[in-house]
PDB file of C-alpha atoms in Angstrom:
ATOM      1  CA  UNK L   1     -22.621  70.975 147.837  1.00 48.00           C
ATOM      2  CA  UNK L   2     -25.747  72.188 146.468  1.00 49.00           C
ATOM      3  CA  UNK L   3     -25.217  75.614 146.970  1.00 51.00           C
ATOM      4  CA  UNK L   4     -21.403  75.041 144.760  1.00 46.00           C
ATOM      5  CA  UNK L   5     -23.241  73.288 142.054  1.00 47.00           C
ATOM      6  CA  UNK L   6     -26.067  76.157 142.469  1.00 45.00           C
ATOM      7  CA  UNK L   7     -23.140  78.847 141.764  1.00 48.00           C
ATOM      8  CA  UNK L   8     -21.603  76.786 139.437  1.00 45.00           C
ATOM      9  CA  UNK L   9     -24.380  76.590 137.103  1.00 44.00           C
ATOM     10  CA  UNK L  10     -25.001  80.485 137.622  1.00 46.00           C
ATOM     11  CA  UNK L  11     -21.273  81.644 136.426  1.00 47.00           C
ATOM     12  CA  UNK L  12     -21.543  79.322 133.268  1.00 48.00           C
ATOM     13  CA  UNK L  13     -24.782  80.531 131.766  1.00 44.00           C
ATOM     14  CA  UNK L  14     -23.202  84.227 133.108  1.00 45.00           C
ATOM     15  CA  UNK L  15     -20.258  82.969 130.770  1.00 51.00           C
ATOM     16  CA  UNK L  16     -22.533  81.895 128.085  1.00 56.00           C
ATOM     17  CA  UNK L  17     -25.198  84.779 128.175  1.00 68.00           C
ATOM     18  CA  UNK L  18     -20.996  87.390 128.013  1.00 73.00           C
ATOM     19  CA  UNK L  19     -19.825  85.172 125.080  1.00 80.00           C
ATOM     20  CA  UNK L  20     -23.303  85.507 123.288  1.00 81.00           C
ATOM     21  CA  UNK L  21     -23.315  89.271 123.448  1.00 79.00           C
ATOM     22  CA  UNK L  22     -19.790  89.350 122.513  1.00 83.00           C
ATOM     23  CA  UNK L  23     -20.649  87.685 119.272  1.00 84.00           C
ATOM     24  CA  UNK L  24     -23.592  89.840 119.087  1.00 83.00           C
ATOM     25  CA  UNK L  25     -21.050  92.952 118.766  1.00 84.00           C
ATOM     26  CA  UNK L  26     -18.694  91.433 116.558  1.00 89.00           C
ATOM     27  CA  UNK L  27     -20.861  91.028 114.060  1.00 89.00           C
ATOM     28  CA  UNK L  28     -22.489  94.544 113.930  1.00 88.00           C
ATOM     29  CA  UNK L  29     -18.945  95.943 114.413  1.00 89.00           C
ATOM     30  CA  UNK L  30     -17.866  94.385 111.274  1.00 93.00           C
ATOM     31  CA  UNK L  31     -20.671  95.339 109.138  1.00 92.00           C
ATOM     32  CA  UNK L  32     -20.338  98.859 110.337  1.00 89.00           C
ATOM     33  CA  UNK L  33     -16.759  98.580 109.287  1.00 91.00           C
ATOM     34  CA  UNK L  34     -17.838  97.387 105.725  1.00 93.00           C
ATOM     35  CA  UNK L  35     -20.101 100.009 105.659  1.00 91.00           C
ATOM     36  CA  UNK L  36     -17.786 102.794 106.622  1.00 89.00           C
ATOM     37  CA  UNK L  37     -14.955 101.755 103.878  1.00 93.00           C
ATOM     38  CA  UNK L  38     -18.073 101.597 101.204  1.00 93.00           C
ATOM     39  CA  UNK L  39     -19.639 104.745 102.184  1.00 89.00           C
ATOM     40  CA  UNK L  40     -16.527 106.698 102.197  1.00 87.00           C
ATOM     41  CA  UNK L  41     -15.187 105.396  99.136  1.00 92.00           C
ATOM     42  CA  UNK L  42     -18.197 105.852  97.275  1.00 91.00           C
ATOM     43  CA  UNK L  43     -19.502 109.485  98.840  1.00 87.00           C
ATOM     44  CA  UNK L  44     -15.807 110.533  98.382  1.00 86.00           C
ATOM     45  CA  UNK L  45     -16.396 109.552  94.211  1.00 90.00           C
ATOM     46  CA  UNK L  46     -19.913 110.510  94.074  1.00 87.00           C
ATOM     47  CA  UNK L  47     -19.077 114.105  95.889  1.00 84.00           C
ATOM     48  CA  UNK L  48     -21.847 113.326  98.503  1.00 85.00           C
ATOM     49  CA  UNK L  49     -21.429 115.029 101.598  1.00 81.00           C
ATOM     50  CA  UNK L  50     -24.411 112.885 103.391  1.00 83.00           C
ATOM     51  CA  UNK L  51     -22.683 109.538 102.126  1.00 87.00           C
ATOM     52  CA  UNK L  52     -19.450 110.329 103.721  1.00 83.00           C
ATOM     53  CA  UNK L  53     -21.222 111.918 106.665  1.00 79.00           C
ATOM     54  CA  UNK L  54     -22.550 108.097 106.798  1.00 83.00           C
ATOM     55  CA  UNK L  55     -19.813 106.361 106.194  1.00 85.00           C
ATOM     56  CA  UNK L  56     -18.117 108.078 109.039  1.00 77.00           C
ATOM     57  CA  UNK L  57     -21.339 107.682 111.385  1.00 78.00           C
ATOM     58  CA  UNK L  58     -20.681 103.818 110.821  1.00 83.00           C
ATOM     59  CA  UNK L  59     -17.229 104.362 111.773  1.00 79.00           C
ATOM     60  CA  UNK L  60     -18.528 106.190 114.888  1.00 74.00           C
ATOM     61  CA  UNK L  61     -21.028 103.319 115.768  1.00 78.00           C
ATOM     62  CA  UNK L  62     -17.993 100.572 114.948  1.00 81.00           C
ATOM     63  CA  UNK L  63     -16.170 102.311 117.895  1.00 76.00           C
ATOM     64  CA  UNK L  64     -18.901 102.075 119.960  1.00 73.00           C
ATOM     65  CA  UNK L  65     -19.291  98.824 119.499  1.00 78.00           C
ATOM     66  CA  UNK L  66     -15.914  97.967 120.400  1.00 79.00           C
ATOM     67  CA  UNK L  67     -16.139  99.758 123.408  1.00 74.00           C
ATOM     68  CA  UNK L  68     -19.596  98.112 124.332  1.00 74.00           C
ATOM     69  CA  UNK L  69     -17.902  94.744 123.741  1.00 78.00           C
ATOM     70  CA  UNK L  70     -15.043  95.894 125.976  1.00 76.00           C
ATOM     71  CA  UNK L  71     -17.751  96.366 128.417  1.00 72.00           C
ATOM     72  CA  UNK L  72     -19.173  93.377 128.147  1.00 71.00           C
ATOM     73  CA  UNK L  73     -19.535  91.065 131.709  1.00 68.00           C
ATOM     74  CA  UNK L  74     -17.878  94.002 133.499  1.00 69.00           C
ATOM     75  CA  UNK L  75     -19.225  95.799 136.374  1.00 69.00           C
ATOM     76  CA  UNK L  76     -22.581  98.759 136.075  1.00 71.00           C
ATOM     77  CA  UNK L  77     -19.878 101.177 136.838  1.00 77.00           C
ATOM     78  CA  UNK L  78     -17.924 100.532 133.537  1.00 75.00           C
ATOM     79  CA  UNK L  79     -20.287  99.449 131.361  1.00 70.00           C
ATOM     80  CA  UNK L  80     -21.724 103.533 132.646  1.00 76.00           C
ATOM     81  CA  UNK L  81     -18.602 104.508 131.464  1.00 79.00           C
ATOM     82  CA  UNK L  82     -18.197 102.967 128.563  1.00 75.00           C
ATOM     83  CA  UNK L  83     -21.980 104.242 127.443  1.00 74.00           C
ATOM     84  CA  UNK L  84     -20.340 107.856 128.084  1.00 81.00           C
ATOM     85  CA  UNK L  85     -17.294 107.301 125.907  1.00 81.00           C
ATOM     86  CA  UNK L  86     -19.944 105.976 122.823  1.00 74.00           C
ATOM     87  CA  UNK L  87     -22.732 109.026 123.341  1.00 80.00           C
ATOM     88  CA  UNK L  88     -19.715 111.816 123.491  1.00 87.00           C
ATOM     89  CA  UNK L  89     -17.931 110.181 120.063  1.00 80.00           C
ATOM     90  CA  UNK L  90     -21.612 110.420 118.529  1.00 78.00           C
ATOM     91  CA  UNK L  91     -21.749 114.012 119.594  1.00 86.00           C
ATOM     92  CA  UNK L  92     -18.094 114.549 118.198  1.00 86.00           C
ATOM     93  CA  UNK L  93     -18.571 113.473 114.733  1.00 80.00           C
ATOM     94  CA  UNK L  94     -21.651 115.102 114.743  1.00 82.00           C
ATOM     95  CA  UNK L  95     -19.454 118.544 115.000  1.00 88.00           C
ATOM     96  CA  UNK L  96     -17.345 117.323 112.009  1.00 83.00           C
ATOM     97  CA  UNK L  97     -19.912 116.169 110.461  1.00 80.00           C
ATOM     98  CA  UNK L  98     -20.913 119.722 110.298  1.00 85.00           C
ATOM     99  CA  UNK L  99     -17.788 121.485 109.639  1.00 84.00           C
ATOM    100  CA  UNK L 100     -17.734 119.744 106.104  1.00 78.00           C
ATOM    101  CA  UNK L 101     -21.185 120.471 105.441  1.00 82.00           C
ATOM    102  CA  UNK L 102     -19.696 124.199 105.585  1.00 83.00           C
ATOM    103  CA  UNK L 103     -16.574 123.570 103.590  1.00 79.00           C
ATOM    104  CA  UNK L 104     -18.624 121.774 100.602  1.00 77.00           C
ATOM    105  CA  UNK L 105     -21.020 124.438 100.993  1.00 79.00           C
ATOM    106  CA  UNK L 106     -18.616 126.968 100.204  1.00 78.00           C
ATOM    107  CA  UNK L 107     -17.405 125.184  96.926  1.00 71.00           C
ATOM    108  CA  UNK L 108     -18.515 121.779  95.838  1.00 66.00           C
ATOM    109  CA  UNK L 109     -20.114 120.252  92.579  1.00 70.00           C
ATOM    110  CA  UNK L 110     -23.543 118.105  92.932  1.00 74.00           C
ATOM    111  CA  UNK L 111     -22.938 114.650  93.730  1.00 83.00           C
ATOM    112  CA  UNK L 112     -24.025 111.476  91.712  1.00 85.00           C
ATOM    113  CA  UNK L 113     -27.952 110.766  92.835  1.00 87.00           C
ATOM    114  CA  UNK L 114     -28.020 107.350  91.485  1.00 90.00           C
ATOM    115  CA  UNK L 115     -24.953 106.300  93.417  1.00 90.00           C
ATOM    116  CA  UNK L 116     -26.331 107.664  96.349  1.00 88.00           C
ATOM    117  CA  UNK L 117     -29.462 105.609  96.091  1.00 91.00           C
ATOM    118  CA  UNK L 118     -27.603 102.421  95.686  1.00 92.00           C
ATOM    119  CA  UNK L 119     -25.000 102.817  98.445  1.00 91.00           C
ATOM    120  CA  UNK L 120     -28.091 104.064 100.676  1.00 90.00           C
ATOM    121  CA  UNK L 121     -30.157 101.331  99.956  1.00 91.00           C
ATOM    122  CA  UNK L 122     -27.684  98.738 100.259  1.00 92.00           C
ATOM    123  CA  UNK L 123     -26.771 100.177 103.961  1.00 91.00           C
ATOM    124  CA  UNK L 124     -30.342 100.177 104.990  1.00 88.00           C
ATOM    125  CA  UNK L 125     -30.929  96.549 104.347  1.00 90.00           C
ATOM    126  CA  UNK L 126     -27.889  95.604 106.349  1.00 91.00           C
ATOM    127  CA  UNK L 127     -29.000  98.216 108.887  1.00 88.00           C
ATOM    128  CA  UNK L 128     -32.206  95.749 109.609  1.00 87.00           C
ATOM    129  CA  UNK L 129     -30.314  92.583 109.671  1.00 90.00           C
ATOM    130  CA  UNK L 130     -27.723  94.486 112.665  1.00 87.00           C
ATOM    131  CA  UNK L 131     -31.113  95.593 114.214  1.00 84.00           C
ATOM    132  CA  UNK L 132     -32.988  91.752 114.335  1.00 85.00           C
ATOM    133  CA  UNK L 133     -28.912  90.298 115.359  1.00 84.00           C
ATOM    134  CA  UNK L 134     -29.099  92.890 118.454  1.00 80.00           C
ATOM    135  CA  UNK L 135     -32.786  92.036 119.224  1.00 78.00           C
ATOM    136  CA  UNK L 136     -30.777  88.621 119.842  1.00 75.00           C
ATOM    137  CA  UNK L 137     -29.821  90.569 123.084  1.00 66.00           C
ATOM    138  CA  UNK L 138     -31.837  90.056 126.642  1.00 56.00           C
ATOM    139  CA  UNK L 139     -32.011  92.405 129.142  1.00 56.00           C
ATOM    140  CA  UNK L 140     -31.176  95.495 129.930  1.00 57.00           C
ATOM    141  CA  UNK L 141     -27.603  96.318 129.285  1.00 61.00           C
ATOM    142  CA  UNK L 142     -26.895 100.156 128.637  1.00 66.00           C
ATOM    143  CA  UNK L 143     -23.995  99.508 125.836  1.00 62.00           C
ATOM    144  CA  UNK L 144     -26.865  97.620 123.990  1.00 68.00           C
ATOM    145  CA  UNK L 145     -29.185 100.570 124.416  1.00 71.00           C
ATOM    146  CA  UNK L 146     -26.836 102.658 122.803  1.00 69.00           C
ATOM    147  CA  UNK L 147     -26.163 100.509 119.956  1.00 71.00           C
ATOM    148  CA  UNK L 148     -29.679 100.321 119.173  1.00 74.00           C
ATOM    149  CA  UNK L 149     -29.900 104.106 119.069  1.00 75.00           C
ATOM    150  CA  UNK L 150     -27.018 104.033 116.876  1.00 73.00           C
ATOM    151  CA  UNK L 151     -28.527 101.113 114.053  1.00 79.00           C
ATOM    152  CA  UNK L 152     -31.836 103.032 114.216  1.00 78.00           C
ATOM    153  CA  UNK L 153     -30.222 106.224 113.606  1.00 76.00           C
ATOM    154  CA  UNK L 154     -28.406 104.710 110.620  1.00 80.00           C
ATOM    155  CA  UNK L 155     -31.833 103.525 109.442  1.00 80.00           C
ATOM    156  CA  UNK L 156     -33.187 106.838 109.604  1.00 79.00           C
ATOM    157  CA  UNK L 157     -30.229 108.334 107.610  1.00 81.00           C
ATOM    158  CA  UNK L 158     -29.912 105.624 104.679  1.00 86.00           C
ATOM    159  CA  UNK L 159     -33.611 106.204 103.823  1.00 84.00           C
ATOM    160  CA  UNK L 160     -33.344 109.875 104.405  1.00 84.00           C
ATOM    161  CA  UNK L 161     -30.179 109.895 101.278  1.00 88.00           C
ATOM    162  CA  UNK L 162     -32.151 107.799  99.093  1.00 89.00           C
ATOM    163  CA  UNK L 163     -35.102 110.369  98.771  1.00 87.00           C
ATOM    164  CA  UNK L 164     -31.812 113.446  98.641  1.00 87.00           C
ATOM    165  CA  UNK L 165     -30.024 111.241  96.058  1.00 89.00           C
ATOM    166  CA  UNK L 166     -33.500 111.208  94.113  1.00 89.00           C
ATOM    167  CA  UNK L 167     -33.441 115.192  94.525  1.00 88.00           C
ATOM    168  CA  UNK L 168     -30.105 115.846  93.526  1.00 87.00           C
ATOM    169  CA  UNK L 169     -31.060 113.873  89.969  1.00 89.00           C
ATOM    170  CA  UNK L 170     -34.442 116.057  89.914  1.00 90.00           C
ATOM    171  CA  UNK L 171     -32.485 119.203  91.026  1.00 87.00           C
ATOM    172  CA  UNK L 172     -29.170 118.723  89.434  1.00 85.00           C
ATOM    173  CA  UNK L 173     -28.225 120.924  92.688  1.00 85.00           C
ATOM    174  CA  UNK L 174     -25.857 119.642  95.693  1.00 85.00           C
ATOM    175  CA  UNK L 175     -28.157 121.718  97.699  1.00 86.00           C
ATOM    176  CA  UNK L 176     -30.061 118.417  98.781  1.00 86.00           C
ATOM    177  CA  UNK L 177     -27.317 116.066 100.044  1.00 87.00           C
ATOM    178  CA  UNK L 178     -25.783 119.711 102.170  1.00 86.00           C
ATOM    179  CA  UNK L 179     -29.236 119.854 103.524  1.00 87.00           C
ATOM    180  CA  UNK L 180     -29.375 116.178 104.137  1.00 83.00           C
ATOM    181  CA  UNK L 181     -25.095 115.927 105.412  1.00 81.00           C
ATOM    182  CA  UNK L 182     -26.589 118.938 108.145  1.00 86.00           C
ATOM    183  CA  UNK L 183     -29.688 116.751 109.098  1.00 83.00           C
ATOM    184  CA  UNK L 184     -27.332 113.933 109.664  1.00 78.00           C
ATOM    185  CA  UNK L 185     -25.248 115.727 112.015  1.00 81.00           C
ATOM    186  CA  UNK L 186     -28.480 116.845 114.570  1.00 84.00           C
ATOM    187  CA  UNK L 187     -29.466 113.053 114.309  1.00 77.00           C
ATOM    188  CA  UNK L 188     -26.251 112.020 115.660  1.00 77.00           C
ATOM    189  CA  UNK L 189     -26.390 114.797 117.863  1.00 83.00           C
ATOM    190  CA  UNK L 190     -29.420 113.387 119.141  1.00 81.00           C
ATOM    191  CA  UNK L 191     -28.508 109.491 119.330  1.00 76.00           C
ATOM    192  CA  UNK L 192     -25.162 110.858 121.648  1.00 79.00           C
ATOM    193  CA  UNK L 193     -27.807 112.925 123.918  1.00 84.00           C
ATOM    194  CA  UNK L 194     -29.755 110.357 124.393  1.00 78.00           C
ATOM    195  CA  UNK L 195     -26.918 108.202 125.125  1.00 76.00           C
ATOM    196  CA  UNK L 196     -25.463 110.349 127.731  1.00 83.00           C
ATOM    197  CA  UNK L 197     -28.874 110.582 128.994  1.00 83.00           C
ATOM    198  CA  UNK L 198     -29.387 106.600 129.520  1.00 74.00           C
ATOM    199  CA  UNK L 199     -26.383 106.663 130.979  1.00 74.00           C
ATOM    200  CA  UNK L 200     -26.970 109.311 133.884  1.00 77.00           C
ATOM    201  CA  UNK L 201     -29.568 108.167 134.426  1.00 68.00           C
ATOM    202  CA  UNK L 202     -28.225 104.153 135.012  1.00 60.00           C
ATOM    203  CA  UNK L 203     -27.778 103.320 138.403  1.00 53.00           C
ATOM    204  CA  UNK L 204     -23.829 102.235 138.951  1.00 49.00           C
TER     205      UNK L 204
END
């Protein structure tokens, strides 16, 4: 009898520690979502290649969240998996990430600084908040690894396009935010390396 209660009692804090992280997720997801409607609306007006590139890196992190809170309570082997699926999407908009560096390189007015700024700044104070909500998080989990990498490397990025937005103004050049929208894309490059990194190196 004791060792059925014993059990007992271990599934439902399993079942409470699953539907913690699960709430964990939802909320980052959905700020990343906000974040990627407001970044490309507002890079798409302001012309700003490293707002979009943003905007589109929070879309990236929104489906790795998703796929980390598909992951969550199931086995080392998926969760592995799953960590895989997130690093390789980082490393894939990354790539396009590049590609319209080129393209706006090739043609493209300078983009609005002050806009920039604002959008930037208002993404890097919601970028701390998703950091101290996945702090919430205990242990060890590799899908909560990754979306650590992925809020930090936001971080990094939102101050990074406040000080190109003030350039731009100084400059009156899009030279800045190209520079910045090609930085961008070796950061995410990065975050997905180090993903699929943590994840080889995860024991199933």
């Amino acid at each position: 009898m004791s060792d059925i209660g014993k059990d007992s009692d271990d599934e439902s804090g399993l079942d409470a520690s699953n539907e913690r992280d699960r709430g964990i997720l939802w909320k980052v997801l959905l700020i990343n979502l906000g974040q990627c409607l407001a970044g490309v609306a507002v890079g798409t007006w302001a012309s700003s290649t490293a707002v979009v590139g943003a905007g589109l890196d929070n879309l990236g992190d929104a489906a790795v969240y998703g796929v980390s809170l598909y992951a969550v309570g199931r086995s080392s082997t998926i969760k592995k998996r799953a960590a895989q699926l997130s690093g390789w999407l980082l490393i894939g908009f990354a790539c396009l990430l590049l590609v319209e560096v080129v393209r706006r390189f090739l043609g493209g007015e300078a983009p609005l600084g002050p806009a920039m700024m604002a959008i930037a700044a208002t993404n890097a104070l919601l970028n701390i908040y998703c950091i101290r909500v996945l702090k919430q998080h205990r242990g060890q989990d590799i899908n909560f690894k990754a979306s650590t990498i992925f809020t930090n490397n936001d971080s990094l990025v939102n101050g990074a396009i406040v000080l190109s937005g003030a350039l731009v103004m100084w400059t009156n050049s899009n030279l800045p935010d190209l520079l910045l929208g090609t930085v961008v894309s070796f950061i995410a490059a990065k975050g997905g390396y180090e993903i699929l990194s943590e994840a080889k190196g995860h024991q199933s």
